[in-house]
XYZ file of C-alpha atoms in Angstrom:
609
model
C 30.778 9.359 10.724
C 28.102 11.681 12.616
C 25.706 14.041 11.585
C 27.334 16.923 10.811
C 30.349 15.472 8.809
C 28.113 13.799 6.507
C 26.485 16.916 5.855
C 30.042 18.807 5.381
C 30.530 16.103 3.214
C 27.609 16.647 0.957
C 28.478 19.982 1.137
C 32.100 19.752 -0.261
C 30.515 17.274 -3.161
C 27.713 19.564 -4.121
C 30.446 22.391 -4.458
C 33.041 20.650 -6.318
C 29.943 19.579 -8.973
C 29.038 22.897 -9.244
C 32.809 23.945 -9.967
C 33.118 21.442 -12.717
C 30.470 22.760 -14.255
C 31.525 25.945 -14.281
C 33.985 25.052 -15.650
C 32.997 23.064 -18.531
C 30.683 25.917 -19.782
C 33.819 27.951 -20.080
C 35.600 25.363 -22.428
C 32.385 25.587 -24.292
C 31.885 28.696 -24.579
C 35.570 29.173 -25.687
C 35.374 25.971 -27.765
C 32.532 27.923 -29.669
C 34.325 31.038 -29.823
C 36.991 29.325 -31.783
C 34.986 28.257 -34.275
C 33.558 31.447 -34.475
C 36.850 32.956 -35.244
C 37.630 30.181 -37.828
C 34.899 30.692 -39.917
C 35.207 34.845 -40.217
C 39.249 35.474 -40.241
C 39.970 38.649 -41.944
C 42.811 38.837 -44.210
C 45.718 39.638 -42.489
C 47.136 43.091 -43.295
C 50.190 43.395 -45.869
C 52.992 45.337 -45.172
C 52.083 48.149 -47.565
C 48.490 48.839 -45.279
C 48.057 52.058 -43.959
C 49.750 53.694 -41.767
C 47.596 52.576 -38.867
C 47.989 48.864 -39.706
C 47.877 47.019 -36.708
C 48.367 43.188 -36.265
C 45.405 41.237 -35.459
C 46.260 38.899 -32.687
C 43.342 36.469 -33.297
C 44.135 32.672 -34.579
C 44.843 32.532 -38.361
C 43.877 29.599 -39.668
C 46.747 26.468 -40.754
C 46.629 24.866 -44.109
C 44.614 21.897 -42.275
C 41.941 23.665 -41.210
C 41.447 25.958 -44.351
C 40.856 22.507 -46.159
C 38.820 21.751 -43.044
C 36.464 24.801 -43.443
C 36.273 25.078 -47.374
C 35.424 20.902 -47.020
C 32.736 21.555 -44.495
C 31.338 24.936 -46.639
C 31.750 22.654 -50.100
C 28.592 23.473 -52.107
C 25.803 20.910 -51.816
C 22.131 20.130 -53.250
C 19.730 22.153 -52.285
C 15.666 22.712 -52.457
C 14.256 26.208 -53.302
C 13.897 26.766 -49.746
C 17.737 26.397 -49.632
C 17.630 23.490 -47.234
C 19.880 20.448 -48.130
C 17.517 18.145 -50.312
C 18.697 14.625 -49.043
C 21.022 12.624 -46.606
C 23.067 11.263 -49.479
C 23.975 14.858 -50.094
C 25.636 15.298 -46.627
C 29.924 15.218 -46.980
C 30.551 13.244 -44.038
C 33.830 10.514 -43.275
C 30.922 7.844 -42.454
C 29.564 8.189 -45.825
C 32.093 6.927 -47.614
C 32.565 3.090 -45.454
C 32.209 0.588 -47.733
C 32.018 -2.706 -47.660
C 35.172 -3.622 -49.210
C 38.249 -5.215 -47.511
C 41.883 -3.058 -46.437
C 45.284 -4.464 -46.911
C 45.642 -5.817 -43.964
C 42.518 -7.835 -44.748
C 43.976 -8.879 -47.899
C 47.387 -9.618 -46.806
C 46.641 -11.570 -43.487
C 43.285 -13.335 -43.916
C 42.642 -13.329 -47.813
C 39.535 -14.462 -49.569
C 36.263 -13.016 -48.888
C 36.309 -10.029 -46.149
C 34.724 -6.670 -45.773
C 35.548 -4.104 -43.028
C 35.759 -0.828 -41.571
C 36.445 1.221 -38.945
C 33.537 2.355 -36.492
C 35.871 5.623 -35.818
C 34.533 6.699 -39.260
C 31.289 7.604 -37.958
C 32.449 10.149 -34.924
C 32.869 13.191 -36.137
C 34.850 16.133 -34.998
C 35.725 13.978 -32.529
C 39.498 12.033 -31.854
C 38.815 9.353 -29.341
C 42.091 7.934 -27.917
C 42.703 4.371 -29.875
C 43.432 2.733 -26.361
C 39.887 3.245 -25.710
C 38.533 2.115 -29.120
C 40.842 -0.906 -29.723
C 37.988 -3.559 -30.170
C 37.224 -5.543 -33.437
C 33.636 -7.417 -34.046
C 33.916 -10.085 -35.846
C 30.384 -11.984 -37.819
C 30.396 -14.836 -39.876
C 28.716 -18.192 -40.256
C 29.290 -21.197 -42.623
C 26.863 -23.983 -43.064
C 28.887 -27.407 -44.059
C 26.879 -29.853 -45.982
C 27.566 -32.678 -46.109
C 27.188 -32.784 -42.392
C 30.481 -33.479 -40.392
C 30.696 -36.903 -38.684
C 31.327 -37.196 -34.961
C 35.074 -37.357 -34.674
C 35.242 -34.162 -37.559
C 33.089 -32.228 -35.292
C 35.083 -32.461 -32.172
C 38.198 -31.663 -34.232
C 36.673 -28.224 -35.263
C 34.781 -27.758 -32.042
C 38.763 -28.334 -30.634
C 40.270 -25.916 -32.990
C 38.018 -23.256 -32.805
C 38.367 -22.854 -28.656
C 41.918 -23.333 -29.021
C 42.510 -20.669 -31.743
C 40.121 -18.681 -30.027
C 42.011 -18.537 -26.741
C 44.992 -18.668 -28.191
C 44.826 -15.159 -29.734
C 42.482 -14.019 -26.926
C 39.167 -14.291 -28.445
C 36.177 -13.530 -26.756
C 32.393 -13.530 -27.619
C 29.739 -16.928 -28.868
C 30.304 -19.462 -31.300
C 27.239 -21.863 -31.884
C 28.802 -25.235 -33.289
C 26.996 -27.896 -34.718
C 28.191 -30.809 -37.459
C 26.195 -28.933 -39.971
C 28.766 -25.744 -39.601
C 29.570 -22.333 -37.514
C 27.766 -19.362 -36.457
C 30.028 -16.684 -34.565
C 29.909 -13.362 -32.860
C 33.226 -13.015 -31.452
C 35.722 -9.551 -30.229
C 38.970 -9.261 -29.917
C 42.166 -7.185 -31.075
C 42.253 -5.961 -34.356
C 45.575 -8.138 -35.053
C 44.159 -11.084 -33.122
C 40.732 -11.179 -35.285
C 42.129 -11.321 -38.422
C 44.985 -13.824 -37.345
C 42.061 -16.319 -36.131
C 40.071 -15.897 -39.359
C 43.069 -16.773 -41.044
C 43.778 -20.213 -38.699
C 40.332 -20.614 -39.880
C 40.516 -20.396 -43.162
C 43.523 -22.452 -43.695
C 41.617 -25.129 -41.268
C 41.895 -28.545 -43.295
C 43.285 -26.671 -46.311
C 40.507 -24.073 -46.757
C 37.926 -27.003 -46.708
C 35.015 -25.838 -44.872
C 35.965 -21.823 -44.516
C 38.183 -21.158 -48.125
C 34.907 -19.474 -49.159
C 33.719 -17.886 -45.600
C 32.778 -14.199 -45.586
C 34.151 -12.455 -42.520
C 32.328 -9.028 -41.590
C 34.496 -6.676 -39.214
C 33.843 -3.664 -37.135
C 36.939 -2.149 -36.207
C 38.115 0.399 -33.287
C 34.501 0.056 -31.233
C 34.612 0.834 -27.383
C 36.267 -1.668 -25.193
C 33.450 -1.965 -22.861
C 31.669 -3.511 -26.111
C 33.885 -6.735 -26.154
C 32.447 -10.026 -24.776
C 34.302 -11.240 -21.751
C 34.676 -15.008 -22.343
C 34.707 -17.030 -25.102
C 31.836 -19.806 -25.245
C 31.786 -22.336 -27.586
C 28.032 -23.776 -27.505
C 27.439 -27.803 -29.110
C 24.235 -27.171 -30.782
C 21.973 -29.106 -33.204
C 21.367 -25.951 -35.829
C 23.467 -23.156 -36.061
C 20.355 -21.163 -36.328
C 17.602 -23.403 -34.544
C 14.394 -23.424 -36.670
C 13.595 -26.989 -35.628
C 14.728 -28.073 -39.178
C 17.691 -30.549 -37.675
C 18.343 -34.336 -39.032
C 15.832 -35.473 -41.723
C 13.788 -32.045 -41.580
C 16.826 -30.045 -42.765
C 16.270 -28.511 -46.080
C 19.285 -28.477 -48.193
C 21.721 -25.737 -48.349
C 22.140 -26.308 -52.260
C 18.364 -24.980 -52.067
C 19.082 -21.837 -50.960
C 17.656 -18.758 -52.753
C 19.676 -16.355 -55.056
C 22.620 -14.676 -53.019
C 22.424 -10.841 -54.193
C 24.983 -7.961 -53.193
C 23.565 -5.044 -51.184
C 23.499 -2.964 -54.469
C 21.684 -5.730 -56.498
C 19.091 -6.239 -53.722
C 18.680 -2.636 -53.115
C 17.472 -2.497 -57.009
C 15.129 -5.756 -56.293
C 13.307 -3.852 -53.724
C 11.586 -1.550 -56.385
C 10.569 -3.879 -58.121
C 6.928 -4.640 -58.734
C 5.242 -7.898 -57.836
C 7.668 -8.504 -55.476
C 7.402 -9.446 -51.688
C 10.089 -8.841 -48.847
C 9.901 -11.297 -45.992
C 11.228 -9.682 -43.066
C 12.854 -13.335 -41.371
C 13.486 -12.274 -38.191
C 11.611 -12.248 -35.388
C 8.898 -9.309 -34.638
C 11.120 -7.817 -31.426
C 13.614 -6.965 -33.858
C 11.287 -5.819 -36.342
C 9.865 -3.574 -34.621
C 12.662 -1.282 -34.112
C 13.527 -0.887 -37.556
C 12.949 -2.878 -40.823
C 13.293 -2.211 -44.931
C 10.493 0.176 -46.354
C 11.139 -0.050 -50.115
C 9.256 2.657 -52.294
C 5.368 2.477 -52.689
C 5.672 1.251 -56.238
C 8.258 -1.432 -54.959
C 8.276 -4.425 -52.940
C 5.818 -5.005 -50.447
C 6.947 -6.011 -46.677
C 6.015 -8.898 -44.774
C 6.604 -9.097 -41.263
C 5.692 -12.987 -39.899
C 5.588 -11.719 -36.536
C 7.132 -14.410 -34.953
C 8.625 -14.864 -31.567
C 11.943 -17.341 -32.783
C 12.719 -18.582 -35.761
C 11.466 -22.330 -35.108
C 7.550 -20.362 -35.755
C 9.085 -19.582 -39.367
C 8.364 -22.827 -40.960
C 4.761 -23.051 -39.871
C 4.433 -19.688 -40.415
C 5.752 -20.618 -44.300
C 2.674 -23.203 -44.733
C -0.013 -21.281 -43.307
C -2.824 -20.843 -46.906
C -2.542 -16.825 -45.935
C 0.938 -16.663 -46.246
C 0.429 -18.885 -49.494
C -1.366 -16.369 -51.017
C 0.971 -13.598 -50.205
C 3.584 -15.130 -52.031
C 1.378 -16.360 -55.046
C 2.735 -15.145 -58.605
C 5.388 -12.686 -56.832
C 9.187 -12.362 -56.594
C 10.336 -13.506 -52.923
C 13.136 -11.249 -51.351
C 14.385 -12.217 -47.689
C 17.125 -10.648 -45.428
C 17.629 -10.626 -42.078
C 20.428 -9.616 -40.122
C 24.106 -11.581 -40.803
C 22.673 -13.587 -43.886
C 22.301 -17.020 -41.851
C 18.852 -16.910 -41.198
C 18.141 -16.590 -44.982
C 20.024 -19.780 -45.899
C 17.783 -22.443 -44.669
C 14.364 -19.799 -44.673
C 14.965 -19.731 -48.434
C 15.912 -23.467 -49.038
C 13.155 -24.357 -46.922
C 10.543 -22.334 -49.679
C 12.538 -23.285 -52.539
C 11.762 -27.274 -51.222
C 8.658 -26.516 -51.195
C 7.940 -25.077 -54.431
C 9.727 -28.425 -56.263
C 7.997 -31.348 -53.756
C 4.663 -29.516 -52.726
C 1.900 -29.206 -55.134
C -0.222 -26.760 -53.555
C 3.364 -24.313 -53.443
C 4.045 -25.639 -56.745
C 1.154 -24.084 -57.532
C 1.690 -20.348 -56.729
C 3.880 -19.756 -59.824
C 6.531 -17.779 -57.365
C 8.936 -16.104 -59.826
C 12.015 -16.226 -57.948
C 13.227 -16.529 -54.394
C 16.391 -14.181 -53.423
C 18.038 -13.268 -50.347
C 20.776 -10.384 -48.894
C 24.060 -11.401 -49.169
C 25.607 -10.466 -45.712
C 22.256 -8.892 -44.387
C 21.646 -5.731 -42.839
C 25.251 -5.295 -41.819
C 26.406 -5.276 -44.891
C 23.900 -3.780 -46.436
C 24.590 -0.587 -44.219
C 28.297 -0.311 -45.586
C 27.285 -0.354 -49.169
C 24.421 2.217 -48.203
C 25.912 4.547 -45.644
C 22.807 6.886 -45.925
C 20.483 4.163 -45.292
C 18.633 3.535 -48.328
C 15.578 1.974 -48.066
C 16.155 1.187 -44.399
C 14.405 2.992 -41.412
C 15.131 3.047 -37.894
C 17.811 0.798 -35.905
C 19.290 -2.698 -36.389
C 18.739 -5.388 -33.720
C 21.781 -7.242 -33.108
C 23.113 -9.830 -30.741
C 26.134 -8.420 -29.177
C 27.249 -5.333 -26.663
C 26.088 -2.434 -29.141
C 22.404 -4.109 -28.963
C 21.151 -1.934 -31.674
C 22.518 0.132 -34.397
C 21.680 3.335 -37.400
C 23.084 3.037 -40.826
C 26.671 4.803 -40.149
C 25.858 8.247 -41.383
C 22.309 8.111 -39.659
C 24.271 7.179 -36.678
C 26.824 10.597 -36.956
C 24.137 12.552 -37.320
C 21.788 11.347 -34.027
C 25.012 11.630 -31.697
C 25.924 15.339 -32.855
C 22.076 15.921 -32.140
C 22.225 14.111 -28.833
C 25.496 16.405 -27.676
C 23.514 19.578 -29.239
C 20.624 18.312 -26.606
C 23.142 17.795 -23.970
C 24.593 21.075 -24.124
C 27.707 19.530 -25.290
C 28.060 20.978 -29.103
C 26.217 22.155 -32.150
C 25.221 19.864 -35.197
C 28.232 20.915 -37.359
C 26.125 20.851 -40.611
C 21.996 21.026 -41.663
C 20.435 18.406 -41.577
C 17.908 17.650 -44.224
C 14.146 16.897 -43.899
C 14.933 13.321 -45.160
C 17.414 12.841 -42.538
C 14.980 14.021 -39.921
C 12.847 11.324 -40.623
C 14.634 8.410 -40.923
C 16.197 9.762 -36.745
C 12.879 9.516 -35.423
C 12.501 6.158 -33.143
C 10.200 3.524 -35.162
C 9.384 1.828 -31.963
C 7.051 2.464 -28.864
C 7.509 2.085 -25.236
C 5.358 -1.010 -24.288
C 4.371 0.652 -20.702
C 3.586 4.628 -22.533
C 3.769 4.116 -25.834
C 5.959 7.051 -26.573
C 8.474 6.843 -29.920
C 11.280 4.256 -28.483
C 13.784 1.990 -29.832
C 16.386 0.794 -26.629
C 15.933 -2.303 -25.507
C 17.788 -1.961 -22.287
C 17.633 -3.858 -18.840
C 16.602 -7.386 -18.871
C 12.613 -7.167 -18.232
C 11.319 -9.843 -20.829
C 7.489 -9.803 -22.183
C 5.738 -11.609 -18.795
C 3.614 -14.042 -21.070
C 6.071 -14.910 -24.037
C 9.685 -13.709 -22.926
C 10.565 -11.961 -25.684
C 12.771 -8.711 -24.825
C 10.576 -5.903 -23.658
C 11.126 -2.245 -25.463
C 10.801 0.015 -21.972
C 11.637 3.768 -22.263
C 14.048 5.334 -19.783
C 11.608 7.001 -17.557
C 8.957 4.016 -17.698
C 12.283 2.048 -16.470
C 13.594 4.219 -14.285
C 9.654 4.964 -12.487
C 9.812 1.294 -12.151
C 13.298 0.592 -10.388
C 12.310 3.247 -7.914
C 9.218 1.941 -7.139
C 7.057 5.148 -8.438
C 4.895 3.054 -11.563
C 5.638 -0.678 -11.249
C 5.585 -2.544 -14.840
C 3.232 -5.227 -13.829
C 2.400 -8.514 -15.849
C -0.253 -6.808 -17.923
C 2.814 -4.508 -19.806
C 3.365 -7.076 -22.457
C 4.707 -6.963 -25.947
C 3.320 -5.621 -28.607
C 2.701 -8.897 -30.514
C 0.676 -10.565 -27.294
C -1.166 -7.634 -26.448
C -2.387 -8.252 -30.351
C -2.869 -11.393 -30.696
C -4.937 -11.205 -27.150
C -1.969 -13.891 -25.564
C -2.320 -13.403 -21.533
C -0.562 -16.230 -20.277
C 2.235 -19.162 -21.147
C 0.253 -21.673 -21.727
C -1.467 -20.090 -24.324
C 1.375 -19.661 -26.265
C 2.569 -23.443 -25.073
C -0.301 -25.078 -26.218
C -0.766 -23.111 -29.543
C 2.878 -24.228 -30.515
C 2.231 -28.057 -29.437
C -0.507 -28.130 -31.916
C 0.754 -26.233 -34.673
C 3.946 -28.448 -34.355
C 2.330 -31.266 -34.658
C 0.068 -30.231 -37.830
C 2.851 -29.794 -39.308
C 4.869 -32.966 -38.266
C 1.986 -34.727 -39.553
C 2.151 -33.096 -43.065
C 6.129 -34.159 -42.965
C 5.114 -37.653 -42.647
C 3.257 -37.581 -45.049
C 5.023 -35.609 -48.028
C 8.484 -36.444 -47.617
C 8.010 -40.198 -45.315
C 10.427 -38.416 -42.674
C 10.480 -40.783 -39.812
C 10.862 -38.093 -36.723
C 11.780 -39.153 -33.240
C 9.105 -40.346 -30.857
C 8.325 -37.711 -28.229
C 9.571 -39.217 -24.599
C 6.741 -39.649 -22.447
C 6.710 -39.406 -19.262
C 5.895 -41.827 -16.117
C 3.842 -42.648 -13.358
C 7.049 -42.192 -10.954
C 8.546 -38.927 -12.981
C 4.907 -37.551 -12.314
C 4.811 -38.024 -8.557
C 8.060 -36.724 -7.689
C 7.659 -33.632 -9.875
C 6.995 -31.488 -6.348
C 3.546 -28.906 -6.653
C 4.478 -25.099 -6.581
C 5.556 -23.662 -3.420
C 5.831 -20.194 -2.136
C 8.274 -17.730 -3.930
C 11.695 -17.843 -2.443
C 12.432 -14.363 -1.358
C 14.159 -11.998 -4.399
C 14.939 -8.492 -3.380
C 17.615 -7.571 -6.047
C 14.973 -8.859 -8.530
C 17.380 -11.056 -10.245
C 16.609 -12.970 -13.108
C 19.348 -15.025 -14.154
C 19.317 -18.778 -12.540
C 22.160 -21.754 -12.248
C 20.530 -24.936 -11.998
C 22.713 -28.181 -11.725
C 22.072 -32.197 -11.247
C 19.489 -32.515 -13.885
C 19.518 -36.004 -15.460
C 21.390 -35.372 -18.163
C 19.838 -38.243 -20.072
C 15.993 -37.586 -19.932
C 16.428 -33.590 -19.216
C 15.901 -31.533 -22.432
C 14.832 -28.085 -23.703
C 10.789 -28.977 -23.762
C 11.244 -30.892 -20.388
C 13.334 -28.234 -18.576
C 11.029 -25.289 -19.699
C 7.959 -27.425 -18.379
C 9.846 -28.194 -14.861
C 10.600 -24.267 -14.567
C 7.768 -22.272 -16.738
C 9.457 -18.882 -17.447
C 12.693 -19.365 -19.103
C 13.385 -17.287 -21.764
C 16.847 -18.626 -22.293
C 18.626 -21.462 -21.825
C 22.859 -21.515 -21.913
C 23.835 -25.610 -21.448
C 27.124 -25.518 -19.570
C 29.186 -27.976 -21.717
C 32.479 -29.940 -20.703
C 35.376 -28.446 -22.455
C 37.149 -31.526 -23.302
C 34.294 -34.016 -24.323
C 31.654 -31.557 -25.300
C 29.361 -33.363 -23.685
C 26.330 -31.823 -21.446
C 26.061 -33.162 -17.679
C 23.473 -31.692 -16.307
C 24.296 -27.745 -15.703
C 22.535 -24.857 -16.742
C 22.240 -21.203 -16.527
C 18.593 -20.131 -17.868
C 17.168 -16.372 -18.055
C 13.471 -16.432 -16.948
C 11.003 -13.949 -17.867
C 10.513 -12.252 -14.305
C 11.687 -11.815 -10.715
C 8.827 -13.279 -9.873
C 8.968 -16.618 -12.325
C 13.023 -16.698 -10.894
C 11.497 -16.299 -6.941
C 8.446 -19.197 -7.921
C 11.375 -21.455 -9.456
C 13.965 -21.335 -6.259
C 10.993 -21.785 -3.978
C 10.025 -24.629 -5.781
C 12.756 -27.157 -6.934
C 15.868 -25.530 -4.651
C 16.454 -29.029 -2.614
C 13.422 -31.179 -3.746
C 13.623 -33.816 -6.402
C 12.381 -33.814 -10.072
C 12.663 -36.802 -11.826
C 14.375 -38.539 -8.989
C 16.816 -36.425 -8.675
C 17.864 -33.221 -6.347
């Protein structure tokens, strides 16, 4: 193509952009001038009007949208200003989701279920069901006891079976002590899984599951393949074998509306047990005179039972009423047996008369659809599939009429209230310029601990075009605290807390734990020194490594063989389950990814290539 057709062709592009929106500000302004009309149509003229009646050729309104308009104008709460006095007094479709099940819930899966529909929360707004056709689907059940070897690979079996059977897609961590799931799918094919589930071995193991679903979401937020993952701990705390705590232990399961009451409570403590990433984005803030927050600021959940036995935290808890949620309900299962262990077998826990220990039945998800408005909640919900974060449903109505009111797009249909106002603002900061943020977006990890980092747009955008690079010393918030600058700071910190509290194991309870593999002389030598970065211009991230020894290779060893990783995904063999030596890892950097290839790619660790 020469010169002067690519320039005809920019031409012709620029043109037909500035046509379209030319266009689109005419269907606005027309869309608004129907409303307009709605909301002041005269009455029409009788037929005994004067003499110089004439008809009025403007839009009189249908039956529909005179319930429309007198719904929308219905008289609310107001201050003395005349500005509505709370969200809770807004009439919107998302405030009425609860967590309750429909009849097809009922009728095809039975037992316990709770759903809705995420079309509730768009407003003014049909999207085309075609488009919006995905169900979420989160549950987990813990099995105790423990299934043996040959009852594990019958589940593991039915599960991916099932799964693909009814075209499933999305992560299921399996382990012999039970199931954790995040899955997508149709809404018929969701609910027909559950139910294989549920009738699995006669309602067994999953009679008494709790199935959460989010109905008629995008398509583009459905997982693409199903992965089934053989892992020690459905949620890995480092509490497997001998160190599990019973489930039996677990604290008191309350419903969102119980637990909502608990928080304003006095001499009472809510322990926040995720991990500070999601924390920071948004998080319970009961009243003043209520229960006070505790954030452990931790990086993954194994730091949780350390964190549990430090003396400070000790104190925190001493004489008080111990609330915990996080954000399914799974985490809080073996957090709160863990502390209710403790406070029967440990004398110095024994000791801090705690008055209770309680937990959210169904977490933060659930407790949104009981509490639409929010309640005590602020800001946005960390999650773990394709929506990455999300508002309490009405919260969530209101910031995406605001953002198409910002866009040009629309007005907010309806005032919103001072309360409201605040709970929309971000709770979050951009790591890089500390402006009011709460996307994590991209796949830039905290250089030092590789944790996700929370990067505005523009810091991300100033950084893919090479304008303000986001060099090693934009860390997380939690590092840049606790003065962390490099891995092995944080590697060497967890070795020795670990092993404090082995120690104290040992000694309590007389567990037995399995000696750490050491390595030698030969394993040594042929571990090759650091090379040169291999060259990375599309800055990726995301590694496949294969031909590890599948028998001396595991987490601790392949994290010290390639420092970096963030995450590790073990490549299992669909029909024995077992791991041979494949992995795909995330590391923390383009550069870590670049040091790694130009390191091992061809040269021989452990005697292998």
């Amino acid at each position: 193509m020469s010169i002067d057709e690519e320039e005809e062709t920019k031409r012709m592009k620029k043109a037909k952009r500035k046509e379209k929106k030319k266009e689109d500000k005419k269907k606005h302004k027309k869309r608004k001038r129907d409303e307009e009309s709605l909301e002041e149509v005269p009455p029409v003229p009788s037929s005994s009007s004067s003499a110089d009646n004439k008809k009025d050729h403007r839009h009189a309104p249908s039956s529909d949208e005179k319930k429309r308009h007198k719904k929308k104008h219905k008289k609310k709460k107001h201050d003395k200003d005349g500005t509505i006095k709370d969200v809770a007094d807004l009439e919107l479709p998302s405030k009425h989701i609860k967590a309750a099940p429909n009849t097809d819930d009922v009728k095809i899966v039975g037992g316990r279920i709770v759903s809705f529909s995420a079309q509730d929360i768009n407003v003014q707004q049909q999207i085309p069901q075609k488009e919006n056709s995905t169900t979420l689907l989160l549950f987990y059940q813990y099995i105790e006891p423990v299934l043996d070897e040959e009852s594990f690979k019958d589940l593991l079996h039915h599960v991916e079976t099932m799964g693909e059977a009814h075209g499933i897609t999305g992560r299921m961590r399996v382990a012999h002590e039970g199931l954790n799931c995040t899955l997508t799918g149709s809404y018929e094919d969701v609910r027909s899984w559950c139910k294989s589930l549920r009738d699995y071995k006669d309602g067994k193991y999953f009679g008494e599951t709790e199935f959460k679903l989010t109905d008629n979401l995008p398509n583009g937020q459905a997982f693409p393949k199903l992965h089934a993952f053989k892992v020690e701990e459905i949620v890995n705390y480092g509490l497997a074998g001998v160190k599990a705590p019973s489930i039996h232990m677990t604290g008191v399961h309350l419903e969102p509306k119980d637990y909502h009451q608990k928080m304003m409570e006095e001499e009472t403590v809510i322990i926040d047990v995720r991990n500070h990433y999601e924390a920071a984005i948004g998080k319970f803030q009961p009243p003043p005179t209520g229960a006070q927050y505790i954030d452990p600021m931790m990086r993954k959940s194994t730091e949780f039972p350390i964190w549990l036995d430090k003396p400070e935290t000790k104190e925190m808890l001493r004489g008080k009423q111990v609330l915990m949620y996080c954000t399914g309900g799974v985490r809080c299962e073996r957090a709160s047996a863990l502390l209710r262990t403790k406070m029967e077998m440990e004398e110095d826990t024994k000791a801090l008369g705690i008055k209770g220990v309680y937990q959210l039945q169904g977490g933060i998800d659930k407790y949104f659809r009981d509490f639409p408005e929010g309640g005590w909640w602020r800001g946005k919900n960390y999650v773990f599939d394709k929506r990455f974060a999300h508002a309490p449903p009405v919260i969530e109505t209101l910031e995406r009429e605001v953002k198409k009111e910002e866009k040009g797009i629309g007005k907010v249909f309806v005032e919103i209230p001072s309360s409201a106002k605040e709970k929309l603002q971000a709770l979050g900061n951009c790591e890089a310029c500390k402006k009011p943020w709460d996307k994590y977006r991209g796949k830039r990890r905290c250089p030092t601990c590789g944790v996700p980092s929370l990067i505005c747009k523009e810091c991300h955008d100033a950084d893919a075009n090479g304008i303000r690079k986001l060099d090693r010393s934009i860390r997380c918030d939690l590092c840049v605290k606790e003065g962390i600058t490099s891995k092995q700071q944080i590697r060497e910190r967890e070795e020795k807390e670990m092993e404090q509290y082995e120690k104290k194991l040992r000694e309590i309870y007389g567990f037995e734990l399995p000696k750490k593999k050491k390595r030698n002389a030969h394993d040594v030598e042929n571990i090759p020194k650091r090379h040169k970065s291999a060259p990375n211009p599309d800055n990726i991230t995301r590694l496949f490594i294969k031909n590890l020894c599948a028998k001396r290779v595991d987490q601790k060893e392949l994290c010290e063989l390639f420092p970096g990783i963030t995450h590790v995904e073990w490549i299992m063999d669909k029909k024995s389950g077992n791991w041979y030596g494949s992995v795909f890892v995330e590391m923390a950097t383009a550069e870590d990814a670049a040091l790694a290839v130009g390191t091992y790619h061809k040269n021989k660790a452990y005697g292998r290539v």
